[in-house]
XYZ file of C-alpha atoms in Angstrom:
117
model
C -8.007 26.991 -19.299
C -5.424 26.538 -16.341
C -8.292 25.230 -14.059
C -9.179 22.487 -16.865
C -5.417 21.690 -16.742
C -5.663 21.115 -13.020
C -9.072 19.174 -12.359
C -8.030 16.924 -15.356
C -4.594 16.439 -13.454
C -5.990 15.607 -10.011
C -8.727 13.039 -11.536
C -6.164 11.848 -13.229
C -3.793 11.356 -10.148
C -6.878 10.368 -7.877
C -7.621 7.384 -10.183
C -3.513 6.463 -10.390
C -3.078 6.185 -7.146
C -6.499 4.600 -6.329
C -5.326 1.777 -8.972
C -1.471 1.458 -7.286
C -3.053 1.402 -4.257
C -5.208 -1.382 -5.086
C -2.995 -3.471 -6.628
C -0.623 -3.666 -3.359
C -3.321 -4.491 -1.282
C -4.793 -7.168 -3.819
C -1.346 -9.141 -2.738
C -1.390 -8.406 0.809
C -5.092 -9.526 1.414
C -4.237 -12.983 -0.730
C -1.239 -13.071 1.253
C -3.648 -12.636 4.924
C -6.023 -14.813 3.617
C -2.764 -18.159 3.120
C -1.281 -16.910 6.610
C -4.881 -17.903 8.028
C -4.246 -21.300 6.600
C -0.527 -21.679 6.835
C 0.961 -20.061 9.501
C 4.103 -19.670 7.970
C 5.029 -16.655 5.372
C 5.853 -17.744 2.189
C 8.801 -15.810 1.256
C 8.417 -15.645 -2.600
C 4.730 -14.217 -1.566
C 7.006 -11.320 0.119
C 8.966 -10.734 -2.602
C 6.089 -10.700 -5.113
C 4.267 -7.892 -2.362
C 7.631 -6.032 -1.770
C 8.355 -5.609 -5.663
C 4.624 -4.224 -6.896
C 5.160 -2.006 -3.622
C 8.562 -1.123 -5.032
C 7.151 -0.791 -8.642
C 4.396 2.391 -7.345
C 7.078 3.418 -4.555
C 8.294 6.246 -6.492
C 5.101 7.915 -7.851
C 3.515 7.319 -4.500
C 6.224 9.710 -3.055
C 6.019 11.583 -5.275
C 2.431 12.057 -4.974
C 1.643 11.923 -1.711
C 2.710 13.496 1.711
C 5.548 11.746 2.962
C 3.997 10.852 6.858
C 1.418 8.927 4.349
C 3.603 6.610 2.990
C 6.652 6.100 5.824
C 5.184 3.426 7.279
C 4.204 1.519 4.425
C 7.944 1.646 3.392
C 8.784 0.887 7.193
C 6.682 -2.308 6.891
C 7.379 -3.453 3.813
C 11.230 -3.553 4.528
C 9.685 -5.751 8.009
C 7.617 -7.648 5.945
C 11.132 -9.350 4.275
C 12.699 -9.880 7.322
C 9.627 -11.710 9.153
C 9.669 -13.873 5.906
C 13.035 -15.087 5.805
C 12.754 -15.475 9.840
C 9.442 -16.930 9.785
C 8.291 -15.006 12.386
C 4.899 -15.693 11.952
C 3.049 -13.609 14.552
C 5.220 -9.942 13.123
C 4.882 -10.796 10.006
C 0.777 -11.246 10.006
C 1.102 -8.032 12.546
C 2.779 -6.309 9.803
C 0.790 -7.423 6.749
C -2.541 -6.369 8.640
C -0.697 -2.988 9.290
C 0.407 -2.075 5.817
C -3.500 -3.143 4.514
C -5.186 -0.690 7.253
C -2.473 2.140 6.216
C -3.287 1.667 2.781
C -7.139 1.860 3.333
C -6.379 5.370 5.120
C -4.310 6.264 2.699
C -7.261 5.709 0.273
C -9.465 7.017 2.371
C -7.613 10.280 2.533
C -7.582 10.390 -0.852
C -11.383 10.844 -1.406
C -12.446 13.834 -3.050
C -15.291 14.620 -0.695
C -15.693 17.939 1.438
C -14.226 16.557 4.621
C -10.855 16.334 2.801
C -11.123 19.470 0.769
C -11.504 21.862 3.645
């Protein structure tokens, strides 16, 4: 009965963090696709990244292995700063970062045999 407990909770976490996941990067690729048009960050774009990033922060953590994650938070706290500076090149440096980190983190996420064993 335990091992019904435990495959129900790791589908269950697999498809929670699949969906936060998801939604983060849903912002940041809008976000890539404006900075290809306007080269200059929109700061209330930021914010709006920065806060669903904030809102999955926790159980992310929580979740996951810390060395997953510490760049995401790294960049995310960047991503504010480029904003407000308009640093333009960082900031779509950073945003393309934080996208590629999240598809590994996805990726490592994968219930396949080359992450089981």
């Amino acid at each position: 009965m335990s091992l019904i407990y435990i495959v129900t909770f790791a589908v269950i976490n697999h498809f929670m963090i699949y969906r936060r996941i998801d939604s983060v990067m849903q912002l940041l690729e809008e976000d890539q696709k404006h900075l290809l048009v306007d080269t200059t960050p929109d700061v209330s774009r930021t914010r709006a990244i920065v806060q669903e990033w904030e809102k999955h922060e926790m159980y992310m953590a929580a979740m996951l292995l810390h060395h997953e994650i510490e760049d995401l938070e790294i960049g995310m706290m960047l991503l504010e700063n480029y904003a407000t500076e308009n640093q333009y090149e960082e900031y779509l440096e950073t945003v393309n970062e934080c996208i590629n980190k999240l598809r590994h983190v996805k990726e490592t996420q994968k219930p396949d045999a080359g992450n089981i064993f």
